[in-house]
Short mmCIF file of C-alpha atoms in Angstrom, two decimals:
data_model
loop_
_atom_site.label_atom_id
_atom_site.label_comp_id
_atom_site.label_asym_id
_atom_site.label_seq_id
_atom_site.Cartn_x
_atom_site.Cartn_y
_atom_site.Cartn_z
CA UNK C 1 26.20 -1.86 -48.66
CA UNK C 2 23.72 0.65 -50.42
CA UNK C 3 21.09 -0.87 -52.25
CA UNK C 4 18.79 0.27 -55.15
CA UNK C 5 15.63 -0.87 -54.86
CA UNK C 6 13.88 -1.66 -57.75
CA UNK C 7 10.00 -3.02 -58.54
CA UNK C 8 9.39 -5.81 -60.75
CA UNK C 9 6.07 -5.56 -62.92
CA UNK C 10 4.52 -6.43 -66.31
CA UNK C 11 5.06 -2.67 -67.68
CA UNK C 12 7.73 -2.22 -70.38
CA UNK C 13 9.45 0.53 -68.44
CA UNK C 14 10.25 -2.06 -65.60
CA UNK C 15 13.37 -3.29 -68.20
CA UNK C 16 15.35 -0.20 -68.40
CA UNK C 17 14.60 0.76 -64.62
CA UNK C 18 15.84 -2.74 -63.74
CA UNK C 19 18.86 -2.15 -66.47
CA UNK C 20 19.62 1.22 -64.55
CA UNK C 21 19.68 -0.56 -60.90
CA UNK C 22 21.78 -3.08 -62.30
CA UNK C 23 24.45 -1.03 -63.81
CA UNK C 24 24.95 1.62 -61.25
CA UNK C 25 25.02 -1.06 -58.38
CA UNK C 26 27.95 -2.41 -60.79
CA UNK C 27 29.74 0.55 -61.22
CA UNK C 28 29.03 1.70 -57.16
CA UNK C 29 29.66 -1.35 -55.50
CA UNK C 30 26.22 -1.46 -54.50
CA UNK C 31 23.46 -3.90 -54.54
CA UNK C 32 20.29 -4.76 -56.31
CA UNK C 33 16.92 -5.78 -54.58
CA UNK C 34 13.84 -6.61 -56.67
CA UNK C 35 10.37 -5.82 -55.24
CA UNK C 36 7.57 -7.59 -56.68
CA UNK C 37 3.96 -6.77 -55.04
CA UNK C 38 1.08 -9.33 -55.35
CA UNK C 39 -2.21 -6.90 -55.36
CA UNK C 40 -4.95 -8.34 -52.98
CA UNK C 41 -7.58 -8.11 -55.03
CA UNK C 42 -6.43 -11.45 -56.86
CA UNK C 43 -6.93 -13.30 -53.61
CA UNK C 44 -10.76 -12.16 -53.45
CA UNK C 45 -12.29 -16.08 -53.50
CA UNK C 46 -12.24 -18.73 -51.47
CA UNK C 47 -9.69 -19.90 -49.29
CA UNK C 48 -8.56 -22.75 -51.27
CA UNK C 49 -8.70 -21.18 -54.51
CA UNK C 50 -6.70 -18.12 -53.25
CA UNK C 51 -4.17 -19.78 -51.90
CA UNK C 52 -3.28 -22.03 -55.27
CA UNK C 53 -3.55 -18.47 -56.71
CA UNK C 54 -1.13 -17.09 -54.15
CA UNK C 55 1.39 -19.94 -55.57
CA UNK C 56 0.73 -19.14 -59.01
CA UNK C 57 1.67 -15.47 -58.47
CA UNK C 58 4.66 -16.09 -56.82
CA UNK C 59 5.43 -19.00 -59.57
CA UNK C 60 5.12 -16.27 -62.23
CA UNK C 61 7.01 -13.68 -59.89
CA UNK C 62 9.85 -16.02 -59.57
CA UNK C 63 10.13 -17.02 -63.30
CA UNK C 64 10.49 -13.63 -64.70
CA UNK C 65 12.86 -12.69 -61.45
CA UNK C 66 15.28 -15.26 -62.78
CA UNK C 67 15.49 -13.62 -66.25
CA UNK C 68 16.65 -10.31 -64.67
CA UNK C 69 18.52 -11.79 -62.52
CA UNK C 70 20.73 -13.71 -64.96
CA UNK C 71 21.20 -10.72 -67.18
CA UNK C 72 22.78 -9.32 -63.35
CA UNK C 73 24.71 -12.01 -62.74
CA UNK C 74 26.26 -13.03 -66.19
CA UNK C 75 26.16 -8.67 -67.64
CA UNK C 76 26.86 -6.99 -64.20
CA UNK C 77 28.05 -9.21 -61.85
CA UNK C 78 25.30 -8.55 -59.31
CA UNK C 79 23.38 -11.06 -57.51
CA UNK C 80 20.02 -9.51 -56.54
CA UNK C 81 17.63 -10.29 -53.87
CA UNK C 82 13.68 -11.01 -54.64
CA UNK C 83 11.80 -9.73 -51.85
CA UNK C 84 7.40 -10.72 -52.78
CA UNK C 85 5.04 -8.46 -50.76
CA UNK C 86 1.33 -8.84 -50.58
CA UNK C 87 -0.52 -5.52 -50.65
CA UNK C 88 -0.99 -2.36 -52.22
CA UNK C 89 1.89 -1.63 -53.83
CA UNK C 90 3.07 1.72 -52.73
CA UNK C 91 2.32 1.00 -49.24
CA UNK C 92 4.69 -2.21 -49.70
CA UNK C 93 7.35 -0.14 -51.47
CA UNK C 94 7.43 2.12 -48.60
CA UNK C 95 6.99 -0.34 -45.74
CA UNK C 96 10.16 -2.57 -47.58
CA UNK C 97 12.27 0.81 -47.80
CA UNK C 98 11.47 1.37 -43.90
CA UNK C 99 12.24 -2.55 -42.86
CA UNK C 100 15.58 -2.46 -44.85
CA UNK C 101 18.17 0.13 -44.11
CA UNK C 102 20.60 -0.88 -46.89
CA UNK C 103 17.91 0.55 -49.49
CA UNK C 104 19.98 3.99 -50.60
CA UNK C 105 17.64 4.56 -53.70
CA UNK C 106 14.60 3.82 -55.47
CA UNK C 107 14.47 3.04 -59.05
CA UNK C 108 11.11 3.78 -60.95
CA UNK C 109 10.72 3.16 -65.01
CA UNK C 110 8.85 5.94 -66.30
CA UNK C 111 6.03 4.97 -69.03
CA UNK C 112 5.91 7.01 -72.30
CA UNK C 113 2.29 6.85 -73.07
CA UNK C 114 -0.68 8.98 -72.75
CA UNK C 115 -1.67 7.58 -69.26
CA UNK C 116 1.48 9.47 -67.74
CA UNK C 117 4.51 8.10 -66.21
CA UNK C 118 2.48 5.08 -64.35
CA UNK C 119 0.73 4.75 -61.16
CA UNK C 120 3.77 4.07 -58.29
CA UNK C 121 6.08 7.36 -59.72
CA UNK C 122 2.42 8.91 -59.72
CA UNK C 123 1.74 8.40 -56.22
CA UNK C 124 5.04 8.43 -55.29
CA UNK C 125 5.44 12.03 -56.78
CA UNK C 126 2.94 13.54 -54.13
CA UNK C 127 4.92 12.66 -50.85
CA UNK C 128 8.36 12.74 -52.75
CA UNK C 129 9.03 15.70 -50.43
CA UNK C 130 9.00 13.18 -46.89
CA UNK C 131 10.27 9.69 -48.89
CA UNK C 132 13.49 8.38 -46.57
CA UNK C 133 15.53 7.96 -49.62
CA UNK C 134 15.72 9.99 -53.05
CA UNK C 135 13.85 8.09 -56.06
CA UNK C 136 15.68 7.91 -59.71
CA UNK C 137 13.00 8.05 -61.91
CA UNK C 138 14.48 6.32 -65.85
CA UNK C 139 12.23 7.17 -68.62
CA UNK C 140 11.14 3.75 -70.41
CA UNK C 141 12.24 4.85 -74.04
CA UNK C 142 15.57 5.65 -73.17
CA UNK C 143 18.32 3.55 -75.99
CA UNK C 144 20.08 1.00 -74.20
CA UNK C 145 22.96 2.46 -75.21
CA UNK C 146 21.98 5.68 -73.60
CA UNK C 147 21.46 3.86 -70.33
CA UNK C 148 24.65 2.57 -69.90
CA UNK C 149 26.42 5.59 -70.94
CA UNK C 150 24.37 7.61 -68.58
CA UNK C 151 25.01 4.99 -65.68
CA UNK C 152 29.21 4.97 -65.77
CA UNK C 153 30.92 6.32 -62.97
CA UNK C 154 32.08 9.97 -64.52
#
């Protein structure tokens, strides 16, 4: 089964990007697995204080996982996967597309503002030429209603 793979932030571009992944998984028979990345420089103290950190994260990963996820399961009929890396997050975006060979396609939400489309399409952008798998890139203002019509099998 194809997968899109799609990352789980705080940015308000991660909704329609997750929307996106959700619907054409739907419509494609496909499947939906969530990335969330945990940056290491939240872990920078000591070793007992990181590591209650390190559950808090994870807590807070989890919580607003299971609000996507329900909107899958009860709008789309999906039931995604919640994969938590530690790291930088591009590196763990591309080490998770290498270690999973299901992963057909990347979904990225584009921000709107003046700092550009965010940092991961950023970065992303510069090798997009060598990535293992093509990246859909959905622009974070696009209507709802837009998104859905755009992600229907023709």
């Amino acid at each position: 089964m194809r997968k899109f793979l799609v990352v789980l932030d705080d940015s308000r571009e991660c909704l329609n990007a997750m929307r996106f992944a959700a619907m054409r998984a739907s419509a494609t028979g496909g499947g939906v697995e969530i990335l969330s990345v945990i940056p290491p420089e939240e872990f920078n103290h000591w070793i007992g204080v990181a590591d209650i950190m390190r559950a808090e994260a994870r807590e807070r990963i989890e919580v607003h996982y299971e609000v996507y996820a329900k909107w899958m399961r009860d709008k789309q009929g999906i039931e995604p996967e919640l994969v938590i890396r530690e790291g930088e997050t591009v590196t763990e975006i591309l080490a998770q597309i290498e270690e999973d060979s299901e992963i057909g396609i990347l979904v990225l939400g584009a921000g709107s503002d003046k700092g550009g489309p965010g940092p991961i399409i950023s970065a992303l952008s510069k090798s997009a030429g060598t990535l293992p798998i093509p990246i859909t890139i959905v622009p974070g203002e696009l209507p709802k209603e837009r998104l859905e019509a755009l992600s229907k099998p023709a």
